[in-house]
mmCIF file of C-alpha atoms in Angstrom:
data_model
loop_
_atom_site.group_PDB
_atom_site.id
_atom_site.type_symbol
_atom_site.label_atom_id
_atom_site.label_comp_id
_atom_site.label_asym_id
_atom_site.label_seq_id
_atom_site.Cartn_x
_atom_site.Cartn_y
_atom_site.Cartn_z
ATOM 1 C CA UNK A 8 62.381 33.608 -37.177
ATOM 2 C CA UNK A 9 60.833 30.839 -39.321
ATOM 3 C CA UNK A 10 58.081 33.692 -40.428
ATOM 4 C CA UNK A 11 61.140 35.809 -41.437
ATOM 5 C CA UNK A 12 63.302 33.231 -43.242
ATOM 6 C CA UNK A 13 59.942 32.481 -45.121
ATOM 7 C CA UNK A 14 59.739 36.090 -45.983
ATOM 8 C CA UNK A 15 63.355 36.351 -47.213
ATOM 9 C CA UNK A 16 63.114 33.232 -49.345
ATOM 10 C CA UNK A 17 60.024 34.476 -50.915
ATOM 11 C CA UNK A 18 61.380 37.571 -51.686
ATOM 12 C CA UNK A 19 64.354 36.235 -53.087
ATOM 13 C CA UNK A 20 62.573 34.137 -55.423
ATOM 14 C CA UNK A 21 60.359 36.872 -56.542
ATOM 15 C CA UNK A 22 63.413 38.908 -57.528
ATOM 16 C CA UNK A 23 64.891 35.965 -59.648
ATOM 17 C CA UNK A 24 61.266 35.831 -61.440
ATOM 18 C CA UNK A 25 61.202 39.305 -62.264
ATOM 19 C CA UNK A 26 64.556 39.697 -63.276
ATOM 20 C CA UNK A 27 64.809 36.383 -65.555
ATOM 21 C CA UNK A 28 60.964 35.224 -66.009
ATOM 22 C CA UNK A 29 62.431 31.902 -66.256
ATOM 23 C CA UNK A 30 61.905 30.592 -62.938
ATOM 24 C CA UNK A 31 58.370 29.640 -60.929
ATOM 25 C CA UNK A 32 58.037 30.318 -57.490
ATOM 26 C CA UNK A 33 56.891 27.141 -55.683
ATOM 27 C CA UNK A 34 53.822 27.056 -53.257
ATOM 28 C CA UNK A 35 56.018 26.808 -50.063
ATOM 29 C CA UNK A 36 57.623 29.910 -50.640
ATOM 30 C CA UNK A 37 54.165 32.070 -50.862
ATOM 31 C CA UNK A 38 53.263 34.187 -48.031
ATOM 32 C CA UNK A 39 51.153 31.999 -45.472
ATOM 33 C CA UNK A 40 47.306 31.785 -46.417
ATOM 34 C CA UNK A 41 45.161 33.999 -44.259
ATOM 35 C CA UNK A 42 42.176 32.210 -42.416
ATOM 36 C CA UNK A 43 38.735 32.796 -44.132
ATOM 37 C CA UNK A 44 36.153 34.813 -42.265
ATOM 38 C CA UNK A 45 33.406 32.749 -43.737
ATOM 39 C CA UNK A 46 31.432 30.447 -41.605
ATOM 40 C CA UNK A 47 31.803 26.539 -42.383
ATOM 41 C CA UNK A 48 32.239 23.141 -41.049
ATOM 42 C CA UNK A 49 34.992 20.955 -42.551
ATOM 43 C CA UNK A 50 34.747 17.264 -41.528
ATOM 44 C CA UNK A 51 38.277 16.256 -42.114
ATOM 45 C CA UNK A 52 39.013 12.821 -43.475
ATOM 46 C CA UNK A 53 40.905 11.125 -40.808
ATOM 47 C CA UNK A 54 40.158 7.587 -41.872
ATOM 48 C CA UNK A 55 38.678 5.778 -38.982
ATOM 49 C CA UNK A 56 38.197 8.459 -36.529
ATOM 50 C CA UNK A 57 36.659 11.787 -36.148
ATOM 51 C CA UNK A 58 37.750 15.601 -36.807
ATOM 52 C CA UNK A 59 35.826 18.213 -37.560
ATOM 53 C CA UNK A 60 36.881 22.139 -37.847
ATOM 54 C CA UNK A 61 34.310 24.885 -37.025
ATOM 55 C CA UNK A 62 35.142 28.159 -38.684
ATOM 56 C CA UNK A 63 33.329 31.531 -38.347
ATOM 57 C CA UNK A 64 34.915 35.126 -38.513
ATOM 58 C CA UNK A 65 38.521 34.129 -38.757
ATOM 59 C CA UNK A 66 38.134 32.148 -35.741
ATOM 60 C CA UNK A 67 38.417 28.260 -35.601
ATOM 61 C CA UNK A 68 37.490 25.419 -33.290
ATOM 62 C CA UNK A 69 38.535 21.911 -33.762
ATOM 63 C CA UNK A 70 36.065 18.880 -32.639
ATOM 64 C CA UNK A 71 38.342 16.047 -32.100
ATOM 65 C CA UNK A 72 41.709 15.157 -33.738
ATOM 66 C CA UNK A 73 41.451 11.698 -35.315
ATOM 67 C CA UNK A 74 44.125 8.950 -34.769
ATOM 68 C CA UNK A 75 47.509 9.271 -33.798
ATOM 69 C CA UNK A 76 48.295 7.962 -37.627
ATOM 70 C CA UNK A 77 46.345 10.888 -39.284
ATOM 71 C CA UNK A 78 48.004 13.624 -36.781
ATOM 72 C CA UNK A 79 50.539 14.742 -39.290
ATOM 73 C CA UNK A 80 48.122 15.379 -42.072
ATOM 74 C CA UNK A 81 45.496 17.030 -39.700
ATOM 75 C CA UNK A 82 47.835 19.562 -38.847
ATOM 76 C CA UNK A 83 48.949 20.070 -42.130
ATOM 77 C CA UNK A 84 45.260 20.572 -43.399
ATOM 78 C CA UNK A 85 44.694 23.224 -40.583
ATOM 79 C CA UNK A 86 47.995 25.212 -41.468
ATOM 80 C CA UNK A 87 47.125 25.285 -45.095
ATOM 81 C CA UNK A 88 43.607 26.678 -44.629
ATOM 82 C CA UNK A 89 45.500 29.616 -42.771
ATOM 83 C CA UNK A 90 44.860 28.257 -39.130
ATOM 84 C CA UNK A 91 47.817 29.971 -36.792
ATOM 85 C CA UNK A 92 45.926 29.258 -33.488
ATOM 86 C CA UNK A 93 42.841 27.655 -32.161
ATOM 87 C CA UNK A 94 39.868 29.556 -30.481
ATOM 88 C CA UNK A 95 39.122 26.284 -28.705
ATOM 89 C CA UNK A 96 39.664 22.367 -29.104
ATOM 90 C CA UNK A 97 37.187 20.126 -28.089
ATOM 91 C CA UNK A 98 37.787 16.395 -27.081
ATOM 92 C CA UNK A 99 34.749 14.636 -27.066
ATOM 93 C CA UNK A 100 35.797 11.608 -25.327
ATOM 94 C CA UNK A 101 39.109 9.948 -24.640
ATOM 95 C CA UNK A 102 39.171 6.968 -27.581
ATOM 96 C CA UNK A 103 42.387 7.173 -29.460
ATOM 97 C CA UNK A 104 40.287 7.642 -32.916
ATOM 98 C CA UNK A 105 39.138 10.930 -31.372
ATOM 99 C CA UNK A 106 42.190 12.210 -29.518
ATOM 100 C CA UNK A 107 44.941 10.158 -31.380
ATOM 101 C CA UNK A 108 46.258 13.566 -32.910
ATOM 102 C CA UNK A 109 45.380 15.965 -30.045
ATOM 103 C CA UNK A 110 48.928 16.403 -28.407
ATOM 104 C CA UNK A 111 50.274 17.240 -31.797
ATOM 105 C CA UNK A 112 47.522 19.730 -32.590
ATOM 106 C CA UNK A 113 48.102 21.277 -28.982
ATOM 107 C CA UNK A 114 51.697 21.426 -29.716
ATOM 108 C CA UNK A 115 51.400 22.957 -33.247
ATOM 109 C CA UNK A 116 49.046 25.857 -32.269
ATOM 110 C CA UNK A 117 48.166 28.308 -29.350
ATOM 111 C CA UNK A 118 44.538 27.411 -27.876
ATOM 112 C CA UNK A 119 42.451 29.543 -26.251
ATOM 113 C CA UNK A 120 40.046 27.172 -24.595
ATOM 114 C CA UNK A 121 40.267 23.459 -24.138
ATOM 115 C CA UNK A 122 37.107 21.275 -23.376
ATOM 116 C CA UNK A 123 36.801 17.584 -22.461
ATOM 117 C CA UNK A 124 34.692 15.442 -20.417
ATOM 118 C CA UNK A 125 35.342 14.175 -16.971
ATOM 119 C CA UNK A 126 35.824 10.685 -18.356
ATOM 120 C CA UNK A 127 39.404 9.452 -18.317
ATOM 121 C CA UNK A 128 41.256 6.571 -19.660
ATOM 122 C CA UNK A 129 44.198 4.964 -18.797
ATOM 123 C CA UNK A 130 46.125 4.814 -22.232
ATOM 124 C CA UNK A 131 49.239 6.463 -23.505
ATOM 125 C CA UNK A 132 47.368 8.486 -25.975
ATOM 126 C CA UNK A 133 45.222 10.091 -23.341
ATOM 127 C CA UNK A 134 48.318 10.658 -21.300
ATOM 128 C CA UNK A 135 50.263 12.105 -24.155
ATOM 129 C CA UNK A 136 47.212 14.542 -24.616
ATOM 130 C CA UNK A 137 47.357 15.610 -20.904
ATOM 131 C CA UNK A 138 51.002 16.077 -20.963
ATOM 132 C CA UNK A 139 50.750 18.271 -23.973
ATOM 133 C CA UNK A 140 48.320 20.261 -22.249
ATOM 134 C CA UNK A 141 50.206 20.999 -19.385
ATOM 135 C CA UNK A 142 53.434 21.502 -21.327
ATOM 136 C CA UNK A 143 51.469 24.269 -23.319
ATOM 137 C CA UNK A 144 49.566 25.897 -20.234
ATOM 138 C CA UNK A 145 46.306 25.324 -21.906
ATOM 139 C CA UNK A 146 43.435 26.121 -19.590
ATOM 140 C CA UNK A 147 40.862 22.945 -19.413
ATOM 141 C CA UNK A 148 36.974 23.021 -18.726
ATOM 142 C CA UNK A 149 34.503 20.162 -18.240
ATOM 143 C CA UNK A 150 31.379 21.959 -19.775
ATOM 144 C CA UNK A 151 27.892 21.539 -18.346
ATOM 145 C CA UNK A 152 25.183 20.934 -20.695
ATOM 146 C CA UNK A 153 23.651 24.529 -21.857
ATOM 147 C CA UNK A 154 27.343 25.919 -21.674
ATOM 148 C CA UNK A 155 27.908 28.074 -24.624
ATOM 149 C CA UNK A 156 31.075 29.209 -26.337
ATOM 150 C CA UNK A 157 30.654 32.431 -28.620
ATOM 151 C CA UNK A 158 32.767 33.476 -31.633
ATOM 152 C CA UNK A 159 33.187 37.118 -32.200
ATOM 153 C CA UNK A 160 30.814 36.659 -35.366
ATOM 154 C CA UNK A 161 27.805 35.575 -33.294
ATOM 155 C CA UNK A 162 28.323 32.061 -34.289
ATOM 156 C CA UNK A 163 28.475 29.483 -31.095
ATOM 157 C CA UNK A 164 28.817 26.064 -29.845
ATOM 158 C CA UNK A 165 26.514 25.110 -27.081
ATOM 159 C CA UNK A 166 27.437 21.702 -25.187
ATOM 160 C CA UNK A 167 24.138 19.680 -25.011
ATOM 161 C CA UNK A 168 25.365 16.613 -23.276
ATOM 162 C CA UNK A 169 26.020 14.402 -21.522
ATOM 163 C CA UNK A 170 23.285 14.825 -18.993
ATOM 164 C CA UNK A 171 23.748 13.265 -15.393
ATOM 165 C CA UNK A 172 20.994 10.467 -16.655
ATOM 166 C CA UNK A 173 23.688 9.080 -19.095
ATOM 167 C CA UNK A 174 25.125 5.736 -17.699
ATOM 168 C CA UNK A 175 28.765 6.333 -16.936
ATOM 169 C CA UNK A 176 30.003 2.926 -17.835
ATOM 170 C CA UNK A 177 29.794 3.509 -21.745
ATOM 171 C CA UNK A 178 32.578 5.988 -22.889
ATOM 172 C CA UNK A 179 30.705 6.408 -26.259
ATOM 173 C CA UNK A 180 27.376 7.658 -24.624
ATOM 174 C CA UNK A 181 29.783 10.008 -22.431
ATOM 175 C CA UNK A 182 30.675 11.973 -25.583
ATOM 176 C CA UNK A 183 30.361 15.644 -25.301
ATOM 177 C CA UNK A 184 27.851 16.486 -27.719
ATOM 178 C CA UNK A 185 27.778 19.952 -29.415
ATOM 179 C CA UNK A 186 25.482 22.041 -31.415
ATOM 180 C CA UNK A 187 27.297 24.807 -33.748
ATOM 181 C CA UNK A 188 24.973 27.420 -34.353
ATOM 182 C CA UNK A 189 25.394 30.020 -37.040
ATOM 183 C CA UNK A 190 22.550 32.207 -38.041
ATOM 184 C CA UNK A 191 19.837 30.084 -38.893
ATOM 185 C CA UNK A 192 21.778 26.943 -39.452
ATOM 186 C CA UNK A 193 22.673 24.450 -36.861
ATOM 187 C CA UNK A 194 25.247 21.421 -37.006
ATOM 188 C CA UNK A 195 24.808 18.973 -34.504
ATOM 189 C CA UNK A 196 27.920 16.900 -33.582
ATOM 190 C CA UNK A 197 27.034 13.535 -31.696
ATOM 191 C CA UNK A 198 30.787 12.067 -31.005
ATOM 192 C CA UNK A 199 30.130 8.409 -30.671
ATOM 193 C CA UNK A 200 27.155 9.102 -28.672
ATOM 194 C CA UNK A 201 24.953 5.888 -28.960
ATOM 195 C CA UNK A 202 21.505 4.984 -27.913
ATOM 196 C CA UNK A 203 21.069 6.117 -24.164
ATOM 197 C CA UNK A 204 22.842 9.440 -25.068
ATOM 198 C CA UNK A 205 20.275 9.940 -27.950
ATOM 199 C CA UNK A 206 17.239 9.032 -25.594
ATOM 200 C CA UNK A 207 18.741 11.320 -22.992
ATOM 201 C CA UNK A 208 19.168 14.151 -25.406
ATOM 202 C CA UNK A 209 15.466 14.056 -26.729
ATOM 203 C CA UNK A 210 14.215 13.903 -23.127
ATOM 204 C CA UNK A 211 16.103 17.352 -22.068
ATOM 205 C CA UNK A 212 15.762 18.917 -25.915
ATOM 206 C CA UNK A 213 12.176 17.525 -27.254
ATOM 207 C CA UNK A 214 12.473 20.422 -29.522
ATOM 208 C CA UNK A 215 16.232 19.973 -30.734
ATOM 209 C CA UNK A 216 16.409 20.213 -34.436
ATOM 210 C CA UNK A 217 19.374 20.634 -36.781
ATOM 211 C CA UNK A 218 20.464 21.302 -40.640
ATOM 212 C CA UNK A 219 23.523 19.024 -40.600
ATOM 213 C CA UNK A 220 23.989 15.852 -38.370
ATOM 214 C CA UNK A 221 27.445 14.446 -37.764
ATOM 215 C CA UNK A 222 26.414 10.870 -37.312
ATOM 216 C CA UNK A 223 27.053 9.267 -34.021
ATOM 217 C CA UNK A 224 29.766 6.505 -33.810
ATOM 218 C CA UNK A 225 30.852 6.456 -37.339
ATOM 219 C CA UNK A 226 27.683 5.148 -38.547
ATOM 220 C CA UNK A 227 27.450 2.291 -36.184
ATOM 221 C CA UNK A 228 24.399 0.421 -35.567
ATOM 222 C CA UNK A 229 24.295 1.258 -31.974
ATOM 223 C CA UNK A 230 23.429 5.231 -32.954
ATOM 224 C CA UNK A 231 21.120 7.023 -35.223
ATOM 225 C CA UNK A 232 17.582 5.166 -34.320
ATOM 226 C CA UNK A 233 14.822 6.259 -36.622
ATOM 227 C CA UNK A 234 12.969 8.071 -33.699
ATOM 228 C CA UNK A 235 16.212 10.150 -33.062
ATOM 229 C CA UNK A 236 16.640 11.083 -36.784
ATOM 230 C CA UNK A 237 12.973 11.841 -37.104
ATOM 231 C CA UNK A 238 13.041 14.111 -34.189
ATOM 232 C CA UNK A 239 16.224 16.318 -35.048
ATOM 233 C CA UNK A 240 15.180 16.059 -38.876
ATOM 234 C CA UNK A 241 18.691 16.819 -40.464
ATOM 235 C CA UNK A 242 18.606 17.724 -44.020
ATOM 236 C CA UNK A 243 22.500 16.358 -44.607
ATOM 237 C CA UNK A 244 24.209 13.791 -42.488
ATOM 238 C CA UNK A 245 27.935 13.321 -42.399
ATOM 239 C CA UNK A 246 29.522 9.841 -41.477
ATOM 240 C CA UNK A 247 33.267 10.038 -40.753
ATOM 241 C CA UNK A 248 34.743 6.520 -41.120
ATOM 242 C CA UNK A 249 37.481 4.822 -42.844
ATOM 243 C CA UNK A 250 37.812 3.003 -46.432
ATOM 244 C CA UNK A 251 37.308 -0.653 -45.666
ATOM 245 C CA UNK A 252 37.416 -0.406 -42.035
ATOM 246 C CA UNK A 253 37.078 -3.419 -39.834
ATOM 247 C CA UNK A 254 33.851 -2.375 -38.112
ATOM 248 C CA UNK A 255 31.641 -2.442 -41.224
ATOM 249 C CA UNK A 256 30.871 1.308 -40.551
ATOM 250 C CA UNK A 257 28.597 2.696 -41.869
ATOM 251 C CA UNK A 258 26.287 -0.125 -40.590
ATOM 252 C CA UNK A 259 23.557 -0.852 -43.482
ATOM 253 C CA UNK A 260 21.024 -0.327 -40.857
ATOM 254 C CA UNK A 261 22.306 3.197 -40.082
ATOM 255 C CA UNK A 262 21.775 4.091 -43.846
ATOM 256 C CA UNK A 263 18.514 2.389 -43.930
ATOM 257 C CA UNK A 264 17.260 4.648 -40.683
ATOM 258 C CA UNK A 265 18.703 7.797 -42.438
ATOM 259 C CA UNK A 266 16.466 6.901 -45.404
ATOM 260 C CA UNK A 267 13.238 6.186 -43.364
ATOM 261 C CA UNK A 268 13.780 9.643 -41.543
ATOM 262 C CA UNK A 269 13.989 11.234 -44.955
ATOM 263 C CA UNK A 270 17.599 12.056 -45.019
ATOM 264 C CA UNK A 271 18.512 12.133 -48.610
ATOM 265 C CA UNK A 272 21.972 13.956 -48.558
ATOM 266 C CA UNK A 273 24.580 11.495 -46.820
ATOM 267 C CA UNK A 274 28.194 12.374 -47.054
ATOM 268 C CA UNK A 275 30.527 9.794 -46.050
ATOM 269 C CA UNK A 276 34.337 10.517 -45.610
ATOM 270 C CA UNK A 277 35.305 7.180 -46.831
ATOM 271 C CA UNK A 278 33.801 7.749 -50.022
ATOM 272 C CA UNK A 279 34.265 11.603 -50.726
ATOM 273 C CA UNK A 280 37.019 12.407 -48.464
ATOM 274 C CA UNK A 281 36.908 15.694 -46.286
ATOM 275 C CA UNK A 282 33.299 17.045 -46.516
ATOM 276 C CA UNK A 283 33.111 20.795 -46.395
ATOM 277 C CA UNK A 284 29.844 22.430 -45.735
ATOM 278 C CA UNK A 285 29.479 26.348 -46.107
ATOM 279 C CA UNK A 286 27.190 28.001 -43.468
ATOM 280 C CA UNK A 287 25.728 31.582 -43.824
ATOM 281 C CA UNK A 288 25.128 33.324 -40.441
ATOM 282 C CA UNK A 289 22.336 35.983 -40.504
ATOM 283 C CA UNK A 290 23.302 39.454 -40.729
ATOM 284 C CA UNK A 291 22.003 40.122 -37.164
ATOM 285 C CA UNK A 292 23.709 37.251 -35.506
ATOM 286 C CA UNK A 293 26.634 39.329 -34.340
ATOM 287 C CA UNK A 294 24.128 41.792 -32.404
ATOM 288 C CA UNK A 295 22.115 38.955 -30.802
ATOM 289 C CA UNK A 296 25.326 37.428 -29.553
ATOM 290 C CA UNK A 297 25.897 40.085 -26.762
#
């Protein structure tokens, strides 16, 4: 009904414009934008929180959903891109700056797959997310390391952690760690993973490399050791944090570590706003996905 009404309003406005040539059709009366088939990552500015949108072949996967304060703007951002459904959504861990907007996202878009860690938290934010998942009938999975989600384009998301050797006492270290692979380009999303999770990751994947690193824990000095950065060798690093946040993110030590590891391209959402990085899958990636 809403779509039909939108079309009727748009058609009426177009007729007025054609007849009189005096009126301008406002943007909100135009037909809905179609989601691009291009492959890209949008590190969405959600203040002191995390939200990343993975796009490929007209499909969209959301990794984290920022804070409750950013929920409206996050949903609006997805809608303006042309997102009408999510191939998958991923909650890396149950802290409010990562799942604060997830309930609203679940209510706004059909979701094909939902991934979350086994860890729980006794908070209203976490309960709202669970209630929304239940109300919408969204299937929920706790992924194992090595589990893969493949886009129709051949791009993929592989869950790399947390492994069993990561202590369960720190929710940050128990973040789901995701590798988004598009052709020859890899984007490593660390959630809030700290030193223990980084050491585990290097132990299990000693040859792990990436082109883009979503820096762990908003650039805190508990993450992004020089050893880790020199091993994964990112060309670009993205730090998601809020302007003048109370935590001092990104920490000067983290920025120094990135420099020492030779990462010269560092993007910070507090400075640049939403960071959009286009990726180019190889022409054979779809064939190799089978």
